[in-house]
């Protein structure tokens, strides 16, 4: 699986300042929301395809892994086409396809493609830590939000997910080797999975807290440093231009 | 004056469990102490008192003659704790970031943090993994990363809680070598284990815990014969010397 995973390369996009990247992500998402006619969709999409190439991400592999989303898009288009009331393109006594339905479906497809591509580019070129640091930076001026704590929480969450998944698999395997899968009652089955996992998680959390305390955990800590280059601003300007183009 | 002194230390958990009782222990600078005992004998609870992660019900812990609750941050810098399960200890997304965690907590300037990270990773020979994800490391390497994270705090005393658990033979050798190197560079070492056969040859002193009490304390060659009666496997066969108890060749 490479989709939505960081792929280490040395390109302008990989080196781009995380804060500006986050801003670009926002601009593209807004553009996806505001887009209305065909050029509105084509402009962000073509810029994004260029960025995939610029970032040297494995285009064909990513496309293959996006098949799943392709199926969703197709289903949405079909469902919309048949259920949306409007001028029929194709008439039959059982079902009819409406023009408005097809357009609504295509719109959704366009939006989803933009969001999908921008997420691919951003996650493919940004290590999680850079994201976290950027979020922390944006939170600095916000009153009553302890940005260091939020950053630590983001960090721990992403750290724990793979560990918990592993534990979950192990618990399930252990139970299935005692034929746990034969239990019919799904509530009981969940109970036997969830409680051990929960217990383990709480104990683990306890130990992590201890280990962090042992290394003097403090929220008054060394802050991440950022390097903002001219090319980064240029890339942000492109994102902004795309946004304006769609908006106007 | 001993670097570490434990006086009448007792810890009773809220549920009434007496985890450790009336522990007295003096550790001199540069000593290599092995603490052995069966499961549940209170070894981990004792370790958690050494840098104030648990507070005593009775008794106290002195570092360089000072009670640790006077300055808990200083105590945590002085006493590094390497936990049993490195997965619970590693908090960074990358190897370098994990080592940086401690110095960043101390709010050191970024350049200094970078320096310390470099030094600490070089010390445990993990420099080439700096940008890797910790989960990609082997068991032995993960333990070494946990050690590097502690070294970044520049401790004088390092406490290892069951450092060999779950490691294969090369992993044990890797970690054992690291511990011996730390001892050689002047660190005071407290090593908790029940696997005496892997390490006792290198220790200056052996302490045995049993049901929360410290029941034996002395030179390994004299204490070892009492181990079995306290639930620790006697690793010596007839005619063998303590110096045979190591996994290093
Ligand atoms: N949080 C806790 N609450 C209650 N009892 C505990 C707690 N932690 C440990 N204990 C008890 O304290 C005793 C010593 O535990 P521990 O120090 O973990 O033993 P070990 O020597 O195996 O490291 C055990 O009997 C254990 O059940
Ligand atoms: Mg223990």
Coordinates of C-alpha atoms and ligand atoms in Angstrom, one line a residue:
Chain A
X1 CA 0.0 0.0 0.0
X2 CA 1.5 3.3 -1.0
X3 CA -1.6 5.4 -1.2
X4 CA -1.7 8.0 1.6
X5 CA 1.7 6.9 2.8
X6 CA 4.8 9.1 2.9
X7 CA 7.2 8.3 0.1
X8 CA 10.6 9.7 0.7
X9 CA 12.0 11.6 -2.3
X10 CA 14.0 14.8 -2.6
X11 CA 11.8 17.3 -4.6
X12 CA 10.6 20.8 -4.1
X13 CA 7.2 19.5 -2.9
X14 CA 8.9 17.2 -0.3
X15 CA 11.0 20.1 0.9
X16 CA 8.0 22.6 1.0
X17 CA 7.3 24.2 4.4
X18 CA 4.6 22.2 6.2
X19 CA 2.7 25.3 7.2
X20 CA 2.3 26.5 3.6
X21 CA 1.5 22.9 2.6
X22 CA -1.3 22.8 5.1
X23 CA -2.6 26.1 3.7
X24 CA -2.5 24.7 0.1
X25 CA -4.4 21.7 1.3
X26 CA -7.1 24.0 2.6
X27 CA -7.2 26.0 -0.6
X28 CA -7.6 23.0 -2.8
X29 CA -10.3 21.5 -0.5
X30 CA -12.2 24.8 -0.7
X31 CA -11.8 24.9 -4.5
X32 CA -13.3 21.4 -4.7
X33 CA -16.3 22.7 -2.7
X34 CA -16.8 25.8 -4.8
X35 CA -16.3 24.3 -8.2
X36 CA -19.3 24.5 -10.5
X37 CA -18.6 24.2 -14.2
X38 CA -16.2 22.0 -16.1
X39 CA -13.1 24.3 -16.1
X40 CA -13.5 24.6 -12.4
X41 CA -12.8 20.9 -12.0
X42 CA -10.2 20.7 -14.8
X43 CA -7.9 23.4 -13.4
X44 CA -7.3 22.0 -9.9
X45 CA -7.1 18.4 -11.3
X46 CA -4.5 19.3 -13.9
X47 CA -2.4 21.2 -11.4
X48 CA -2.6 18.3 -9.0
X49 CA -1.6 15.7 -11.7
X50 CA 1.4 18.0 -12.4
X51 CA 2.3 17.9 -8.7
X52 CA 2.1 14.1 -8.5
X53 CA 4.6 14.1 -11.4
X54 CA 6.7 16.9 -9.9
X55 CA 6.9 15.0 -6.6
X56 CA 8.0 11.8 -8.4
X57 CA 5.2 9.8 -6.8
X58 CA 4.6 6.4 -8.5
X59 CA 1.6 7.5 -10.6
X60 CA 0.5 4.1 -11.9
X61 CA 0.8 2.4 -8.6
X62 CA -1.3 5.1 -7.0
X63 CA -3.9 4.9 -9.7
X64 CA -4.2 1.2 -9.2
X65 CA -4.7 1.7 -5.5
X66 CA -7.4 4.3 -6.2
X67 CA -9.5 1.7 -7.9
X68 CA -11.6 1.4 -4.8
X69 CA -12.5 5.0 -5.0
X70 CA -13.2 4.6 -8.7
X71 CA -15.9 2.1 -7.9
X72 CA -17.4 4.4 -5.4
X73 CA -17.5 7.3 -7.9
X74 CA -19.1 5.0 -10.5
X75 CA -21.8 3.9 -8.1
X76 CA -22.5 7.4 -7.1
X77 CA -22.8 8.5 -10.7
X78 CA -25.1 5.6 -11.5
X79 CA -27.3 6.0 -8.5
X80 CA -27.6 9.8 -9.1
X81 CA -28.4 9.3 -12.8
X82 CA -31.3 6.9 -12.0
X83 CA -32.8 8.6 -9.0
X84 CA -32.4 12.3 -9.7
X85 CA -35.6 13.9 -11.0
X86 CA -35.3 16.0 -14.2
X87 CA -35.2 15.9 -18.0
X88 CA -34.8 12.3 -19.1
X89 CA -32.1 11.4 -21.5
X90 CA -33.1 7.8 -21.8
X91 CA -36.7 6.8 -21.3
X92 CA -37.9 3.4 -20.3
X93 CA -40.9 2.2 -18.4
X94 CA -38.8 0.9 -15.5
X95 CA -36.2 3.5 -15.0
X96 CA -35.0 6.7 -16.6
X97 CA -31.8 8.5 -16.6
X98 CA -32.0 12.2 -16.0
X99 CA -29.6 14.8 -17.3
X100 CA -29.5 16.6 -14.0
X101 CA -28.7 13.3 -12.3
X102 CA -25.7 12.6 -14.5
X103 CA -24.4 16.1 -13.9
X104 CA -24.8 15.8 -10.1
X105 CA -23.0 12.5 -10.2
X106 CA -20.1 13.9 -12.3
X107 CA -19.9 16.9 -10.0
X108 CA -19.5 14.6 -7.0
X109 CA -16.9 12.6 -9.0
X110 CA -15.0 15.8 -9.7
X111 CA -15.0 16.9 -6.1
X112 CA -13.9 13.5 -4.8
X113 CA -11.1 13.3 -7.4
X114 CA -9.7 16.7 -6.3
X115 CA -9.8 15.8 -2.6
X116 CA -8.4 12.4 -3.3
X117 CA -5.5 13.8 -5.4
X118 CA -4.6 16.6 -3.0
X119 CA -4.6 14.1 -0.1
X120 CA -2.4 11.8 -2.1
X121 CA 0.1 14.6 -2.9
X122 CA 0.2 16.0 0.6
X123 CA 0.5 12.7 2.5
X124 CA 3.0 11.3 -0.1
X125 CA 5.3 14.3 0.3
X126 CA 4.9 15.1 4.0
X127 CA 6.1 13.0 7.0
X128 CA 3.7 13.0 9.8
X129 CA 6.0 14.9 12.1
X130 CA 6.1 17.9 9.7
X131 CA 2.3 17.9 9.7
X132 CA 2.1 17.8 13.5
X133 CA 4.7 20.7 13.8
X134 CA 2.7 22.7 11.3
X135 CA -0.6 22.2 13.2
X136 CA 1.2 23.1 16.4
X137 CA 2.5 26.3 14.8
X138 CA -1.0 27.3 13.7
X139 CA -2.3 26.7 17.2
X140 CA 0.3 28.9 18.9
X141 CA -1.6 32.1 18.7
X142 CA -5.0 30.5 19.6
X143 CA -5.7 31.2 23.2
X144 CA -6.7 28.4 25.7
X145 CA -5.4 25.7 23.3
X146 CA -2.3 24.1 24.7
X147 CA -0.6 23.5 21.3
X148 CA 2.2 21.4 22.8
X149 CA -0.4 19.0 24.3
X150 CA -2.3 18.8 21.0
X151 CA 0.9 18.0 19.2
X152 CA 1.8 15.3 21.7
X153 CA -1.7 13.8 21.4
X154 CA -1.6 13.7 17.6
X155 CA 1.8 12.0 17.9
X156 CA 0.7 9.4 20.4
X157 CA -2.5 8.7 18.5
X158 CA -0.6 7.9 15.3
X159 CA 2.0 6.0 17.3
X160 CA -0.6 3.8 19.0
X161 CA -2.7 3.0 16.0
X162 CA -0.3 0.4 14.5
X163 CA 0.5 -1.0 18.0
X164 CA -3.2 -1.4 18.7
X165 CA -3.9 -3.0 15.4
X166 CA -1.2 -5.5 16.1
X167 CA -2.6 -6.3 19.5
X168 CA -6.1 -6.6 18.1
X169 CA -4.9 -9.1 15.5
X170 CA -3.0 -11.1 18.1
X171 CA -5.9 -11.2 20.5
X172 CA -8.2 -12.3 17.7
X173 CA -5.8 -14.9 16.5
X174 CA -5.4 -16.3 20.0
X175 CA -9.1 -16.5 20.4
X176 CA -9.6 -18.1 17.0
X177 CA -7.0 -20.7 17.8
X178 CA -9.4 -21.7 20.6
X179 CA -12.2 -21.7 18.0
X180 CA -13.5 -18.3 19.1
X181 CA -14.9 -17.7 15.6
X182 CA -17.5 -20.4 16.3
X183 CA -19.3 -18.2 18.8
X184 CA -22.4 -17.0 17.1
X185 CA -23.4 -14.1 19.3
X186 CA -21.6 -11.0 17.9
X187 CA -22.0 -9.0 21.1
X188 CA -20.2 -11.7 23.1
X189 CA -17.5 -11.9 20.5
X190 CA -17.0 -8.2 20.6
X191 CA -16.9 -8.3 24.3
X192 CA -14.1 -10.9 24.3
X193 CA -12.1 -8.8 21.9
X194 CA -12.8 -5.3 23.2
X195 CA -12.2 -5.9 26.9
X196 CA -8.8 -7.4 26.6
X197 CA -7.8 -4.8 24.1
X198 CA -9.1 -2.0 26.3
X199 CA -7.3 -3.4 29.4
X200 CA -4.1 -3.7 27.4
X201 CA -4.4 -0.2 26.0
X202 CA -4.9 1.3 29.5
X203 CA -1.9 -0.6 30.9
X204 CA 0.1 0.5 27.9
X205 CA -1.0 4.1 28.3
X206 CA 0.1 3.9 31.9
X207 CA 3.5 2.7 31.0
X208 CA 3.9 5.3 28.2
X209 CA 3.0 8.0 30.7
X210 CA 5.6 6.7 33.1
X211 CA 8.2 6.5 30.3
X212 CA 7.5 10.1 29.2
X213 CA 7.6 11.4 32.8
X214 CA 10.9 9.6 33.3
X215 CA 12.2 11.7 30.4
X216 CA 10.9 14.9 32.1
X217 CA 7.9 15.4 29.8
X218 CA 7.1 19.1 29.8
X219 CA 4.8 21.3 27.7
X220 CA 7.4 24.1 27.8
X221 CA 9.6 22.5 25.2
X222 CA 11.9 23.1 22.3
X223 CA 9.8 24.4 19.4
X224 CA 10.0 23.1 15.9
X225 CA 11.9 25.3 13.5
X226 CA 10.6 26.1 10.0
X227 CA 12.4 27.1 6.9
X228 CA 10.3 28.9 4.4
X229 CA 11.8 29.3 1.0
X230 CA 10.8 31.4 -2.0
X231 CA 9.7 28.3 -4.0
X232 CA 7.4 27.4 -1.1
X233 CA 5.6 30.8 -1.5
X234 CA 5.5 30.3 -5.2
X235 CA 3.8 26.9 -4.7
X236 CA 1.3 28.5 -2.3
X237 CA 0.6 31.2 -4.9
X238 CA -0.2 28.6 -7.5
X239 CA -2.7 27.0 -5.0
X240 CA -4.2 30.4 -4.4
X241 CA -4.5 31.1 -8.1
X242 CA -6.3 27.8 -8.6
X243 CA -8.6 28.7 -5.7
X244 CA -9.4 32.2 -7.2
X245 CA -9.9 30.7 -10.6
X246 CA -12.6 28.3 -9.2
X247 CA -14.2 31.0 -7.0
X248 CA -14.6 33.6 -9.8
Chain B
X1 CA 28.9 9.1 50.2
X2 CA 26.8 6.7 48.1
X3 CA 25.2 8.1 44.9
X4 CA 22.0 6.4 45.7
X5 CA 20.6 5.6 49.1
X6 CA 17.2 4.0 49.8
X7 CA 16.0 4.2 53.4
X8 CA 13.1 2.1 54.8
X9 CA 11.3 2.3 51.5
X10 CA 7.7 0.9 51.6
X11 CA 5.0 1.3 49.0
X12 CA 1.4 0.3 49.6
X13 CA -1.0 0.5 46.7
X14 CA -4.5 2.0 47.3
X15 CA -5.9 -1.5 47.0
X16 CA -3.8 -2.5 50.0
X17 CA -1.2 -4.5 48.2
X18 CA 2.2 -4.0 49.8
X19 CA 4.4 -4.0 46.7
X20 CA 7.7 -3.3 48.6
X21 CA 8.5 -3.1 52.3
X22 CA 11.3 -1.6 54.3
X23 CA 13.9 -1.7 51.6
X24 CA 17.3 -0.4 52.6
X25 CA 20.1 -0.1 50.0
X26 CA 23.2 2.0 49.3
X27 CA 24.7 2.1 45.9
X28 CA 28.2 3.6 45.3
X29 CA 29.2 5.6 42.2
X30 CA 30.3 3.3 39.4
X31 CA 28.9 0.2 40.9
X32 CA 27.2 -2.5 38.7
X33 CA 24.3 -3.9 40.7
X34 CA 22.1 -6.8 39.7
X35 CA 18.7 -7.0 41.3
X36 CA 17.0 -10.4 41.0
X37 CA 13.7 -11.7 42.1
X38 CA 10.7 -13.7 40.9
X39 CA 7.7 -12.1 39.2
X40 CA 5.8 -9.8 41.4
X41 CA 8.6 -9.4 44.0
X42 CA 8.5 -5.6 43.6
X43 CA 11.5 -5.0 41.4
X44 CA 9.6 -2.7 39.0
X45 CA 7.9 -0.8 41.8
X46 CA 11.3 -0.2 43.4
X47 CA 12.7 1.1 40.1
X48 CA 9.8 3.5 39.7
X49 CA 10.7 5.1 43.1
X50 CA 14.3 5.8 42.0
X51 CA 13.3 8.9 39.9
X52 CA 10.1 9.7 41.7
X53 CA 7.5 8.2 39.3
X54 CA 6.0 6.5 42.4
X55 CA 6.1 8.3 45.8
X56 CA 6.9 6.2 48.8
X57 CA 4.2 5.4 51.4
X58 CA 7.1 5.4 53.9
X59 CA 10.8 5.9 53.7
X60 CA 12.8 7.9 51.2
X61 CA 15.2 7.9 48.3
X62 CA 18.4 10.0 48.4
X63 CA 20.5 11.0 45.4
X64 CA 23.9 12.3 46.3
X65 CA 22.5 12.7 49.8
X66 CA 19.5 14.8 48.7
X67 CA 16.0 13.5 49.0
X68 CA 14.6 13.2 45.4
X69 CA 11.3 15.0 46.1
X70 CA 13.3 18.2 46.6
X71 CA 14.0 18.4 42.9
X72 CA 12.2 15.8 40.9
X73 CA 13.4 17.0 37.5
X74 CA 17.0 16.9 38.7
X75 CA 16.3 13.3 39.9
X76 CA 14.9 12.3 36.5
X77 CA 17.9 13.7 34.7
X78 CA 20.3 11.9 37.1
X79 CA 18.5 8.5 37.1
X80 CA 17.7 7.1 33.6
X81 CA 15.1 4.4 33.5
X82 CA 15.0 1.9 30.7
X83 CA 11.6 0.2 30.8
X84 CA 10.8 -3.4 30.2
X85 CA 8.8 -2.9 27.0
X86 CA 10.6 -0.6 24.6
X87 CA 7.3 -0.2 22.6
X88 CA 5.9 1.7 25.5
X89 CA 8.9 3.9 25.8
X90 CA 9.4 5.0 22.2
X91 CA 7.3 8.1 21.5
X92 CA 9.0 9.4 18.3
X93 CA 7.8 8.9 14.8
X94 CA 11.4 8.5 13.7
X95 CA 14.5 7.2 15.6
X96 CA 16.1 10.7 15.8
X97 CA 12.8 12.3 17.0
X98 CA 12.5 9.8 19.8
X99 CA 15.9 10.6 21.1
X100 CA 15.1 14.3 20.9
X101 CA 12.1 13.9 23.1
X102 CA 14.0 14.2 26.4
X103 CA 16.2 17.2 25.5
X104 CA 13.1 19.0 24.0
X105 CA 11.3 18.5 27.3
X106 CA 14.2 20.4 28.9
X107 CA 13.5 23.1 26.4
X108 CA 17.1 23.1 25.0
X109 CA 17.6 25.2 21.9
X110 CA 17.2 23.2 18.6
X111 CA 20.9 23.2 17.7
X112 CA 21.8 21.7 21.1
X113 CA 19.0 19.1 20.7
X114 CA 20.4 18.1 17.4
X115 CA 23.9 17.7 18.8
X116 CA 22.7 15.6 21.7
X117 CA 20.7 13.4 19.3
X118 CA 23.7 12.8 17.1
X119 CA 25.9 11.9 20.1
X120 CA 23.4 9.6 21.7
X121 CA 22.6 7.7 18.5
X122 CA 26.3 7.4 17.7
X123 CA 26.9 6.1 21.3
X124 CA 24.6 3.1 20.7
X125 CA 25.6 2.8 17.1
X126 CA 22.2 3.6 15.6
X127 CA 23.2 6.7 13.6
X128 CA 22.4 5.1 10.3
X129 CA 18.8 4.6 11.4
X130 CA 18.1 8.2 12.4
X131 CA 15.4 8.9 9.8
X132 CA 13.8 5.4 10.1
X133 CA 10.5 4.6 11.8
X134 CA 11.2 2.9 15.2
X135 CA 8.8 0.1 14.4
X136 CA 11.1 -1.0 11.6
X137 CA 13.9 -1.8 14.1
X138 CA 14.7 -5.2 15.5
X139 CA 14.1 -6.1 19.2
X140 CA 17.8 -5.4 20.1
X141 CA 17.8 -2.2 18.2
X142 CA 14.6 -1.0 19.8
X143 CA 16.2 -1.5 23.2
X144 CA 19.3 0.4 22.1
X145 CA 17.0 3.2 20.9
X146 CA 15.4 3.3 24.3
X147 CA 18.8 3.5 25.8
X148 CA 19.8 6.3 23.5
X149 CA 16.7 8.2 24.5
X150 CA 17.9 7.9 28.1
X151 CA 21.5 8.8 27.3
X152 CA 20.2 12.0 25.8
X153 CA 19.3 13.0 29.4
X154 CA 22.9 12.5 30.4
X155 CA 22.1 10.4 33.5
X156 CA 24.7 9.2 36.1
X157 CA 22.7 6.2 37.1
X158 CA 20.9 4.0 34.6
X159 CA 18.3 1.5 35.7
X160 CA 17.4 -1.4 33.3
X161 CA 14.2 -3.2 34.0
X162 CA 14.4 -6.7 32.5
X163 CA 16.4 -5.6 29.5
X164 CA 16.7 -9.1 28.0
X165 CA 13.1 -10.0 27.9
X166 CA 11.9 -11.1 24.5
X167 CA 15.3 -10.7 22.8
X168 CA 17.0 -13.4 20.7
X169 CA 20.6 -14.4 21.2
X170 CA 22.1 -11.6 19.0
X171 CA 19.7 -9.1 20.6
X172 CA 20.9 -10.0 24.1
X173 CA 24.5 -9.8 23.1
X174 CA 23.9 -6.4 21.5
X175 CA 22.2 -5.0 24.6
X176 CA 24.6 -6.6 27.1
X177 CA 27.6 -5.0 25.2
X178 CA 25.9 -1.7 25.4
X179 CA 25.3 -1.9 29.1
X180 CA 28.9 -2.9 29.8
X181 CA 30.1 0.0 27.7
X182 CA 27.9 2.4 29.7
X183 CA 29.4 0.9 32.9
X184 CA 32.9 1.4 31.6
X185 CA 32.2 5.0 30.7
X186 CA 31.5 5.7 34.4
X187 CA 27.7 5.1 34.7
X188 CA 26.3 3.5 37.8
X189 CA 24.3 0.5 36.6
X190 CA 21.3 -1.1 38.3
X191 CA 20.1 -4.1 36.3
X192 CA 16.9 -5.9 37.1
X193 CA 16.6 -9.4 35.8
X194 CA 15.9 -13.0 36.8
X195 CA 18.1 -14.3 34.0
X196 CA 21.3 -14.3 36.0
X197 CA 23.1 -16.6 33.6
X198 CA 23.2 -13.8 31.0
X199 CA 25.0 -11.1 33.0
X200 CA 26.0 -11.9 36.5
X201 CA 29.7 -12.4 35.6
X202 CA 29.9 -8.6 35.0
X203 CA 28.2 -7.5 38.2
X204 CA 29.9 -6.2 41.4
X205 CA 27.0 -7.0 43.6
X206 CA 23.8 -9.1 43.6
X207 CA 20.6 -8.1 45.5
X208 CA 17.7 -10.5 45.7
X209 CA 14.1 -9.4 46.3
X210 CA 11.3 -11.7 47.5
X211 CA 7.7 -10.7 48.2
X212 CA 8.6 -7.0 48.3
X213 CA 11.5 -7.4 50.7
X214 CA 15.2 -7.2 50.1
X215 CA 16.4 -10.6 51.3
X216 CA 20.0 -10.9 50.2
X217 CA 22.7 -8.4 49.3
X218 CA 26.4 -9.0 48.7
X219 CA 29.1 -10.3 46.3
X220 CA 27.6 -12.4 43.5
X221 CA 29.7 -15.4 44.4
X222 CA 28.3 -15.5 48.0
X223 CA 24.7 -14.5 47.4
X224 CA 24.1 -16.7 44.4
X225 CA 23.8 -19.8 46.5
X226 CA 20.7 -18.4 48.2
X227 CA 19.0 -17.5 44.9
X228 CA 17.1 -20.7 44.4
X229 CA 15.4 -20.6 47.8
X230 CA 13.9 -17.2 46.8
X231 CA 12.5 -18.3 43.5
X232 CA 15.4 -17.3 41.2
X233 CA 16.9 -20.1 39.2
X234 CA 20.4 -21.0 40.3
X235 CA 22.4 -20.7 37.2
X236 CA 25.6 -22.4 38.3
X237 CA 26.2 -26.1 37.7
X238 CA 28.6 -28.0 40.0
X239 CA 32.1 -26.6 39.9
X240 CA 31.2 -23.6 37.8
X241 CA 32.3 -20.1 38.8
X242 CA 30.3 -16.9 38.7
X243 CA 32.6 -15.6 35.9
X244 CA 31.0 -18.2 33.6
X245 CA 27.6 -16.4 33.9
X246 CA 27.6 -14.2 30.7
X247 CA 26.4 -14.5 27.2
X248 CA 29.4 -12.7 25.9
X249 CA 32.2 -14.9 24.6
Ligands
LIG1 N1 -0.7 -0.3 40.1 C1 -0.7 -1.3 41.0 N2 -1.7 -1.5 41.9 C2 -1.8 -2.5 42.8 N3 -0.8 -3.4 42.9 C3 0.3 -3.3 42.1 C4 0.4 -2.3 41.1 N4 1.6 -2.4 40.5 C5 2.2 -3.5 41.0 N5 1.4 -4.0 42.0 C6 1.8 -5.2 42.8 O1 3.0 -5.0 43.4 C7 3.8 -6.2 43.4 C8 5.1 -6.0 42.8 O2 5.0 -5.7 41.4 P1 6.2 -5.5 40.4 O3 7.1 -4.5 41.0 O4 5.7 -5.1 39.1 O5 6.9 -6.9 40.4 P2 8.2 -7.4 39.5 O6 9.2 -7.8 40.5 O7 7.7 -8.5 38.7 O8 8.6 -6.2 38.7 C9 3.0 -7.2 42.7 O9 2.4 -8.0 43.7 C10 1.9 -6.4 42.0 O10 0.7 -7.1 41.9
LIG2 MG1 8.6 -6.0 36.6

